[in-house]
XYZ file of C-alpha atoms in Angstrom:
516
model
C 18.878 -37.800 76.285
C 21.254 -40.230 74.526
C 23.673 -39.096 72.045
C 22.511 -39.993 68.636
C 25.242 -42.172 66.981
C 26.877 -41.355 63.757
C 25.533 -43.034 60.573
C 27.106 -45.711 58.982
C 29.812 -44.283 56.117
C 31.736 -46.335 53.713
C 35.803 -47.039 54.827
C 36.800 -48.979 51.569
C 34.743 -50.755 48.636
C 36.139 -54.034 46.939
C 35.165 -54.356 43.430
C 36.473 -57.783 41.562
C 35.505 -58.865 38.109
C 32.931 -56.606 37.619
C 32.423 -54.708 34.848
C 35.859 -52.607 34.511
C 37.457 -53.871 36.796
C 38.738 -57.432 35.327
C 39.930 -60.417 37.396
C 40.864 -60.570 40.967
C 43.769 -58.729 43.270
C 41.985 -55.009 42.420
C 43.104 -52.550 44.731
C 41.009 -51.350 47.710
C 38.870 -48.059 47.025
C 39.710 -46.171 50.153
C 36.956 -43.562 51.570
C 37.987 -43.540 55.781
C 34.326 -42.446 55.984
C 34.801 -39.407 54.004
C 33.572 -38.157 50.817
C 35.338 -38.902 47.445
C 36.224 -36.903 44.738
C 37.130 -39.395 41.450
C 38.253 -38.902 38.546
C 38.903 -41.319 36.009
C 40.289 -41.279 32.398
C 37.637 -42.136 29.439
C 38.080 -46.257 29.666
C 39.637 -46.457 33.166
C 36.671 -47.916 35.038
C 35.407 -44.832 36.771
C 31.868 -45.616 36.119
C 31.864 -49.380 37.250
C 32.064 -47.355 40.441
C 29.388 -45.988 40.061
C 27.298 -49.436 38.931
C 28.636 -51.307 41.862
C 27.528 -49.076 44.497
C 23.974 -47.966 43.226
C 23.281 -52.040 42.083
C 25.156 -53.206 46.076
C 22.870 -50.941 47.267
C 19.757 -51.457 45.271
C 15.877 -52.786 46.014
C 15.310 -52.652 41.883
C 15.517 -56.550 41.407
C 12.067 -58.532 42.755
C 13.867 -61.756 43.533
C 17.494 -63.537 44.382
C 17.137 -65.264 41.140
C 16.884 -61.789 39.310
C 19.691 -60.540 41.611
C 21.923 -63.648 40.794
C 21.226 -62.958 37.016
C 22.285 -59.102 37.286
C 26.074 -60.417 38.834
C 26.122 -62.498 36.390
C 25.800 -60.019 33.695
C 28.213 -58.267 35.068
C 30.569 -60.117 35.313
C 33.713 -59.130 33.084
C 33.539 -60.457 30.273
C 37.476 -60.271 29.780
C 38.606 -62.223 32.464
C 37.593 -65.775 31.682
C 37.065 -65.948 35.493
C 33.061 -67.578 36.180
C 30.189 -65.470 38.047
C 31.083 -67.096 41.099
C 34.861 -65.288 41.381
C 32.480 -61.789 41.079
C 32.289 -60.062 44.222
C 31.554 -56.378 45.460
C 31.932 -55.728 49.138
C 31.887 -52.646 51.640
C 33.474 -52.382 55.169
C 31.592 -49.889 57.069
C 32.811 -47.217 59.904
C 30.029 -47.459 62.328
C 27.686 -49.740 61.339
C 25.495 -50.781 63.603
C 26.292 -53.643 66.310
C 26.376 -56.834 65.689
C 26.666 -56.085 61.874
C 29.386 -59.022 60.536
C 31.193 -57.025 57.511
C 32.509 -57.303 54.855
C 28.750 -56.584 53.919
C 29.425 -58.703 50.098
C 27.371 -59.367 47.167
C 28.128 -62.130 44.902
C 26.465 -64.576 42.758
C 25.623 -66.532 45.696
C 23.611 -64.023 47.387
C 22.907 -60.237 47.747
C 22.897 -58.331 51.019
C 18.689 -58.054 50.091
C 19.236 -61.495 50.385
C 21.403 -61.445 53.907
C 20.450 -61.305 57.763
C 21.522 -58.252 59.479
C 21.668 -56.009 56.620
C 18.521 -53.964 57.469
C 20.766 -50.471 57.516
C 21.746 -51.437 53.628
C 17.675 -52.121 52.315
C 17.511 -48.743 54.211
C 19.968 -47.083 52.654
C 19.263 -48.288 49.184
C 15.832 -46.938 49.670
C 17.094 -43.829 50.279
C 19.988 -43.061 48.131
C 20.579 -40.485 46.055
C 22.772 -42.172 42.485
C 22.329 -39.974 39.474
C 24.165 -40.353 36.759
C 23.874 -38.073 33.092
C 21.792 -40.522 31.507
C 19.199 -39.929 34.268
C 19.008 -36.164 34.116
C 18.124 -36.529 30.481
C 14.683 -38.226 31.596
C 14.091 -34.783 32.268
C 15.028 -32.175 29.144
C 15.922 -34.319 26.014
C 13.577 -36.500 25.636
C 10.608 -34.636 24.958
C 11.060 -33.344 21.642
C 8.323 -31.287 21.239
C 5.624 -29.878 23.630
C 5.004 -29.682 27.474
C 7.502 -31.771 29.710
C 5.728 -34.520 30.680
C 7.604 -35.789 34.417
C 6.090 -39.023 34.423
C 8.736 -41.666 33.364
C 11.054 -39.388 35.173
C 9.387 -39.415 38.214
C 8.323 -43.103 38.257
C 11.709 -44.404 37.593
C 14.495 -41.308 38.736
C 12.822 -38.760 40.638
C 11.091 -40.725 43.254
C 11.072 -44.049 42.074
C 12.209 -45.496 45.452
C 9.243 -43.658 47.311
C 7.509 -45.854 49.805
C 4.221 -46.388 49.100
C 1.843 -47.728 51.341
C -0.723 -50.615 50.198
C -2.829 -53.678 51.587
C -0.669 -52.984 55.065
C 3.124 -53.078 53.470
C 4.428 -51.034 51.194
C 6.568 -51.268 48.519
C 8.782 -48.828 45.974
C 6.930 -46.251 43.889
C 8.872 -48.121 40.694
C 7.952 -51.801 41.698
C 4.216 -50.665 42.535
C 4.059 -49.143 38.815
C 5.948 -51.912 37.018
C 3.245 -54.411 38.649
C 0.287 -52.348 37.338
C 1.713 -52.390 33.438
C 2.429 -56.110 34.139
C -0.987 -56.905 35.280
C -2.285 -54.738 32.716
C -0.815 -56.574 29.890
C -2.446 -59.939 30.902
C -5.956 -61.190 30.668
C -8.368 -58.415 32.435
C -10.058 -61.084 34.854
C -12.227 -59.378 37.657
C -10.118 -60.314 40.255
C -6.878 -58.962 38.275
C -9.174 -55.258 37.786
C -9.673 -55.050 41.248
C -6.043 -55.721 41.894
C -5.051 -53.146 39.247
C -7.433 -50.377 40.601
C -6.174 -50.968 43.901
C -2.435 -50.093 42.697
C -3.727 -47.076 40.554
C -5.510 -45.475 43.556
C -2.314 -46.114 45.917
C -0.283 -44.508 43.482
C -2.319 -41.647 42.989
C -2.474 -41.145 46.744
C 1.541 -41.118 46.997
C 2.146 -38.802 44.189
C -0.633 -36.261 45.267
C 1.092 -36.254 48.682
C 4.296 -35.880 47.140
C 3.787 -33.105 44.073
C 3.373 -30.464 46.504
C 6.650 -31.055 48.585
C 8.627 -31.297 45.406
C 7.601 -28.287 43.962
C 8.946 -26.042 47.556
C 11.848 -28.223 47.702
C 12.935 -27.959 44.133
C 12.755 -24.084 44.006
C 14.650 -24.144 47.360
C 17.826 -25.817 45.583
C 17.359 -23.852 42.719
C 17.377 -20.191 44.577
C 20.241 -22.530 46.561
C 22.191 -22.912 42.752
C 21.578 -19.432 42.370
C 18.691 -19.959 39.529
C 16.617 -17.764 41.644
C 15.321 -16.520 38.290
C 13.414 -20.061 37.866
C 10.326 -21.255 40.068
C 7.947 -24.188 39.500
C 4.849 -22.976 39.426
C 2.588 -25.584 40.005
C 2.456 -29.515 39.086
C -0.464 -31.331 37.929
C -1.005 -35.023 37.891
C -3.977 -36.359 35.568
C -4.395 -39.398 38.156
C -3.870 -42.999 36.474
C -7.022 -45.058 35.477
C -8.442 -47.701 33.101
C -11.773 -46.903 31.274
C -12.714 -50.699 31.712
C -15.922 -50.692 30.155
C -14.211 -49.857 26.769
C -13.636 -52.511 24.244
C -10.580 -54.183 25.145
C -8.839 -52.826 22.143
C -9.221 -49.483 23.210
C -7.887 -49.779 26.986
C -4.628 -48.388 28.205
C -3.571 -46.941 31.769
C -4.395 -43.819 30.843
C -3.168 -40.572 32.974
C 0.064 -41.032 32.410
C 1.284 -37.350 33.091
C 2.574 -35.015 35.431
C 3.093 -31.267 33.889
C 4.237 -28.569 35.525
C 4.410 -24.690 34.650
C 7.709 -23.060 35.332
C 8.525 -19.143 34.765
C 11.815 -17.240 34.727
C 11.533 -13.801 36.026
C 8.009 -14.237 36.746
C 6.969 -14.845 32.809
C 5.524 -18.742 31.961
C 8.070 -20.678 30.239
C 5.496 -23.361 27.631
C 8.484 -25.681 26.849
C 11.641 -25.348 28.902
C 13.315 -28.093 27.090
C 13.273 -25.623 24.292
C 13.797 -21.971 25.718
C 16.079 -22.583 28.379
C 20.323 -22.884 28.164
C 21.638 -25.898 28.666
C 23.343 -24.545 32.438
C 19.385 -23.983 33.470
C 18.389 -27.191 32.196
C 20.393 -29.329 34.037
C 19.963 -27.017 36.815
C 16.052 -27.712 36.923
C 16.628 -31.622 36.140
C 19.420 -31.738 39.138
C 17.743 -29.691 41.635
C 13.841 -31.969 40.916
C 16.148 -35.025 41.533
C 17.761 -33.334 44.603
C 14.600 -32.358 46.189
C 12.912 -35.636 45.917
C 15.805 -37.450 47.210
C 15.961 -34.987 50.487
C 12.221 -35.512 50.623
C 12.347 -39.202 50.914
C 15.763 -39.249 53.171
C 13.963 -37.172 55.808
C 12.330 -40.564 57.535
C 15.311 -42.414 56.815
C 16.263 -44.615 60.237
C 19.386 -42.936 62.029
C 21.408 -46.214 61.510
C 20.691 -46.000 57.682
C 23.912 -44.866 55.404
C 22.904 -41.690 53.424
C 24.350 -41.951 50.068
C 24.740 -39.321 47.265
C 26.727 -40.408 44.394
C 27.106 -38.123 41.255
C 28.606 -39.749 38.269
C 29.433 -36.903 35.414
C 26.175 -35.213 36.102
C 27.593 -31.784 35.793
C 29.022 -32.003 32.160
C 26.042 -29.873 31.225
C 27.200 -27.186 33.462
C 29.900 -24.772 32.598
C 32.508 -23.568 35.254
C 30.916 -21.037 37.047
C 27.786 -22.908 37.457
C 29.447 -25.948 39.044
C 30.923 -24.034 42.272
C 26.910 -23.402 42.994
C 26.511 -27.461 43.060
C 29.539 -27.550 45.324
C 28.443 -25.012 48.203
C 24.933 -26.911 47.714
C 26.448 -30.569 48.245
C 28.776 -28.655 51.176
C 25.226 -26.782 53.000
C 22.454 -29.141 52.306
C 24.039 -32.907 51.790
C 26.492 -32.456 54.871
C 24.861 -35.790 56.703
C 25.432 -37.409 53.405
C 28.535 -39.655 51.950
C 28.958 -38.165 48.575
C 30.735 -39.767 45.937
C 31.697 -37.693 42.793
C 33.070 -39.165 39.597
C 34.224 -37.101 36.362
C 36.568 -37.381 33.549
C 37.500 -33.753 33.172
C 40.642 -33.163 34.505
C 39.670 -29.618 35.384
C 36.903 -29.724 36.709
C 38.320 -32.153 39.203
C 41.103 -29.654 39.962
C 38.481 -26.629 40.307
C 36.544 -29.029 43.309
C 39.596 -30.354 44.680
C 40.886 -26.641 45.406
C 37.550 -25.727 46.902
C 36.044 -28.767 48.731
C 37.440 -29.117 52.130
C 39.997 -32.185 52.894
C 39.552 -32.117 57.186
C 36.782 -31.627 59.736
C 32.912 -33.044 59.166
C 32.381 -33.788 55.406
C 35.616 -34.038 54.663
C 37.001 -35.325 51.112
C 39.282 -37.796 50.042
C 39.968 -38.017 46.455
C 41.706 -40.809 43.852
C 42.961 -40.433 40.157
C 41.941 -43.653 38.260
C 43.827 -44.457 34.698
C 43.273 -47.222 32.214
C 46.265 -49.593 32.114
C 47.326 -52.175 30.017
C 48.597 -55.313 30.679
C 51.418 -57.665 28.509
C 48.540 -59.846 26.808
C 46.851 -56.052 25.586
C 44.104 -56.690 28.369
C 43.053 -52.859 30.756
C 42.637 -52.559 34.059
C 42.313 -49.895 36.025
C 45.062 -47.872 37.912
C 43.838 -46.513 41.324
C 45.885 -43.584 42.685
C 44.704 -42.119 45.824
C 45.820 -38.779 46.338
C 48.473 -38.270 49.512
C 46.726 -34.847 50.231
C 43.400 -34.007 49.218
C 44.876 -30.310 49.549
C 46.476 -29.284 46.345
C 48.354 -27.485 47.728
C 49.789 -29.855 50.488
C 49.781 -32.061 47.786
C 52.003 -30.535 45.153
C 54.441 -30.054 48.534
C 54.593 -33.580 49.454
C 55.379 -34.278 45.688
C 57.923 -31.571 45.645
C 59.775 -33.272 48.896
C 59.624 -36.810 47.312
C 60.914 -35.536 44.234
C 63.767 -34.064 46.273
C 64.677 -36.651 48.004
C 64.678 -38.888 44.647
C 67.734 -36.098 43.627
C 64.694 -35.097 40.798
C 65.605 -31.159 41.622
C 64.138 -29.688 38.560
C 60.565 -31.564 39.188
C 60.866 -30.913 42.472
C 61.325 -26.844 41.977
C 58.116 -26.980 39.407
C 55.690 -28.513 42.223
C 57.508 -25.944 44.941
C 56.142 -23.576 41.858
C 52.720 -24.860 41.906
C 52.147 -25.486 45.642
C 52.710 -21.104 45.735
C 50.780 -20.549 42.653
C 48.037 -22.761 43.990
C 48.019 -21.342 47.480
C 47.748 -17.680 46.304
C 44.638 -18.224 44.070
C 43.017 -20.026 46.524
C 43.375 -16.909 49.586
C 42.619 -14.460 46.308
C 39.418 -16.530 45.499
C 38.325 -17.058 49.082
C 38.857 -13.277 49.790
C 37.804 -11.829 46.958
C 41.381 -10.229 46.616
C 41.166 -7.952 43.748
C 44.265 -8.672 40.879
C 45.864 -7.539 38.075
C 43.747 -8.075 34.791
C 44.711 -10.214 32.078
C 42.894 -11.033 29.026
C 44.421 -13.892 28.611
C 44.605 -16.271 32.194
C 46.876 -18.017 31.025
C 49.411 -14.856 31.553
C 48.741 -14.022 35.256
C 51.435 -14.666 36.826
C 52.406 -15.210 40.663
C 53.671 -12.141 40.523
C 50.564 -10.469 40.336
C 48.454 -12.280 42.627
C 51.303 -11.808 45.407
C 51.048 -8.024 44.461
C 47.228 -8.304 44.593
C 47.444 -9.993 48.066
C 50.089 -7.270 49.444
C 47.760 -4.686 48.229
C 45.029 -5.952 49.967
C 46.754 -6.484 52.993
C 48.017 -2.887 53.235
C 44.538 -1.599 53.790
C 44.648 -0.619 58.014
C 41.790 -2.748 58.617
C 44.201 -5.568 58.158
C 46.795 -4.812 59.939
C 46.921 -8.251 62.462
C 46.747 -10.266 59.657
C 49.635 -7.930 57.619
C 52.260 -8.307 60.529
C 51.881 -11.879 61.274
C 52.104 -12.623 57.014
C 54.776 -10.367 56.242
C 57.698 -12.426 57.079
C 55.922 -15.313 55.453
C 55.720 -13.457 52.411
C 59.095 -12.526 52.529
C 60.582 -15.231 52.965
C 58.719 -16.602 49.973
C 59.583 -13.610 48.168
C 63.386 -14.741 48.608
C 63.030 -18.025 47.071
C 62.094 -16.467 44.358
C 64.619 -17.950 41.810
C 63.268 -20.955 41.865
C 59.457 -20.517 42.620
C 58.686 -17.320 41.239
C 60.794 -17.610 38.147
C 59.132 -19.458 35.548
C 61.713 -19.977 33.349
C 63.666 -21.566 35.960
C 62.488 -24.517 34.823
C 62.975 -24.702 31.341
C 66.422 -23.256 31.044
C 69.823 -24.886 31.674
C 70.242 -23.215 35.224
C 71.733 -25.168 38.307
C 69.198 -25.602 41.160
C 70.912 -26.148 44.465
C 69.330 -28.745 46.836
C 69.087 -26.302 49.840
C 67.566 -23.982 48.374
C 64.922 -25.825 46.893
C 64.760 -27.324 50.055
C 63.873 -23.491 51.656
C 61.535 -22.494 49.161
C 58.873 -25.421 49.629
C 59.677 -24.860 53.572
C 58.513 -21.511 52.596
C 55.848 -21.841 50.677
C 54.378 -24.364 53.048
C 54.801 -22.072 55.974
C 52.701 -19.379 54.135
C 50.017 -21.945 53.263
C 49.914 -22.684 57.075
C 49.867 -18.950 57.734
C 47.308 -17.853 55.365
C 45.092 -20.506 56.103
C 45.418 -19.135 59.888
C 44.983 -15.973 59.176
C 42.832 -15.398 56.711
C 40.403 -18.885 57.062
């Protein structure tokens, strides 16, 4: 049996005079084929990321003409450069053969619009682009009463469902879109028949896909660790027209799709109202997920799976966020993710957990609003050297060094140790010294936490070969254990700065081998 070939992944996107990102010369955004973890300043540009790959890759638009009209809208309006000078464009890392790349849309024509770009329509059928605005479809619009799914379901949830009619098929969102059309023009016999065909296609494809949802979603929920919530059951009240009305008193009526969710086993009427805000946009992510991984499944193999999240988790406090993580890690690992956020910490909590190497790998960049002489922004792209923080706080630490910068270099040493010791104390549960305050544990007492630990017998391997490490560390202590080294007039001499980020990136190495 042949070996199935890898799907297509994203090596760099080229975004010019679009939205945020004014003018032409931007910088490359660099993904190698891996995921990317973004974040972007309030104002930087971050979410004209988003825009450009979900409209690039996008079936929404019914003709070139309406596709030449969304570029143009686009366009920046800061620049004073025309429509034409508007361009986004992906090079691909395995696309299939024959495929000329860049693969470009600009106001001269879309990739719908190109030959050879079948593996794009596919992938824009199935991708997965969610940003907060969507997962409010869900909760906060429905101000009083049952959740009704419909609009969310119809235009996030599975709006890019194929659905099969008169021999072709065509998206779930298009198919509806043509009914209310239809609907709102004269109600000829020939336009009825049209409009009942739609209606009863669309009420096949939901029926067949309610059912699905509902295992899928509470899947990714028990997956989030919202085991406590379960859908229930959905109901649909199936579309129709009561055409022998007068026409005043027509509409599409049907319109809904309720379902009945419990926590704990007891019926929860109105979610939107009982339920935290973490749960919330735990149910409104996971329905999303699930009807995504639903449709995906008869993606073609040569089809780019996309997942890009753009602040979708801002609902979510800490501790509920690692859940999304381990889910995007276990159940999207076939995917390209992309996610963007503007909170700094958040970023910082992923980056330390996500993994940088090996299959689904991450990448990250930094993006920063800048300013230019005339008072103009743009934005600032700044990949990261080392997806690793703590690789990367070493390799700023060297540079910093070798700029004669000893002080800055001596803090990063600093935060490279403190960085690598909550990371092996997070990933091994190591127990630590308790502080009210977080802000006061020191590296002190997660190195005492992790020598504890390591005493027990059963760990003995592991103790011998990280002993010396530690030790060594341990010696270097002036300049990254003490924290005051840093703020007080004391003289830092090159070598030994130069041994203690040796050190401390030897015991990275170590602990990584020995306690993966």
């Amino acid at each position: 049996m042949a070996a199935i070939p890898p799907r297509p992944r994203i090596d760099r996107l080229s975004i010019q005079n679009f939205r945020g990102f004014p003018g032409l010369g931007n910088p490359e955004i660099r993904f190698g084929g891996k995921n990317l973890l973004i974040y972007g300043e309030n104002g930087s540009g971050k979410s004209s990321i988003f825009h450009a790959l979900d409209q690039l890759f996008s079936v929404a638009e019914p003709d070139a003409l309406s596709r030449q009209a969304l570029i143009q809208r686009e366009t920046n309006v800061f620049s004073g450069l025309p429509p034409a000078d508007t361009l986004i464009s992906v090079q691909f890392m395995d696309a299939p053969a024959g495929t000329i790349q860049p693969i470009s849309w600009t106001e001269a024509s879309h990739p719908l619009d190109q030959t050879g770009t079948t593996f794009v329509v596919e992938a824009a059928y199935g991708k997965a682009m969610l940003d907060y605005r969507s997962l409010l479809a869900v909760n906060y619009r429905h101000l009083g009463g049952r959740i009704n799914l419909f609009d969310a379901f119809t235009s996030v949830i599975a709006r890019d469902m194929a659905v099969p009619i008169g021999g072709t098929q065509e998206r779930l969102i298009d198919l509806w879109q043509a009914v209310v059309s239809k609907f709102a023009l004269r109600h000829a016999p020939s336009r009825v028949t049209a409009i009942n065909d739609q209606l009863d296609a669309v009420n096949s494809a939901i029926d067949l896909m309610l059912e699905p949802l509902r295992i899928e979603t509470n899947r990714l929920l028990r997956a989030l660790d919202w085991s406590d919530l379960e859908i229930e059951t959905f109901s649909f009240s199936h579309l129709s027209v009561p055409w022998s009305s007068p026409l005043a008193d027509r509409s599409i009526q049907g319109q809904e799709i309720f379902f009945t969710l419990t926590q704990r086993t007891v019926t929860i009427d109105e979610p939107h109202q009982f339920l935290n805000e973490a749960r919330q946009s735990g149910l409104a992510l996971a329905l999303y997920l699930a009807g995504r991984t639903i449709m995906a499944a008869t993606m073609q193999a040569t089809a780019p799976k996309l997942l890009v999240l753009d602040d979708v988790l801002i609902g979510l406090d800490q501790s509920n966020r690692l859940p999304v993580l381990r889910l995007l890690q276990a159940e999207f690992s076939d995917w390209q993710i992309v996610l963007l956020t503007h909170d700094r910490v958040w970023f910082e909590m992923a980056r330390a957990t996500l993994p940088p190497t090996g299959d689904g790998g991450w990448a990250g960049i930094e993006i920063f609003e800048g300013v230019d002489a005339s008072g103009g922004t743009h934005p600032v792209l700044r990949p990261l050297d080392n997806f690793d923080p703590v690789l990367g706080n070493i390799g700023t630490a060297r540079s910093f060094l070798v700029a004669h910068h000893e002080k800055a270099a001596a803090v990063h040493a600093r935060m490279a140790f403190e960085q690598a010791l909550k990371k092996v104390c997070d990933r091994k549960s190591v127990p630590i010294a308790f502080r009210s305050d977080p802000r006061y544990l020191t590296t002190q007492d997660l190195l005492q936490g992790l020598k504890t630990w390591l005493a027990d017998p059963r760990r003995a391997p592991q103790k011998v070969a990280l002993d010396p490490r530690i030790a060594t560390v341990e010696a270097a202590r002036r300049v990254v254990l003490n924290a005051f080294a840093h703020s007080t007039p004391v003289t830092l001499v090159r070598g030994e700065i130069e041994a203690a980020i040796d050190a401390v990136e030897a015991l990275h190495t170590e602990l990584g081998t020995q306690l993966p």
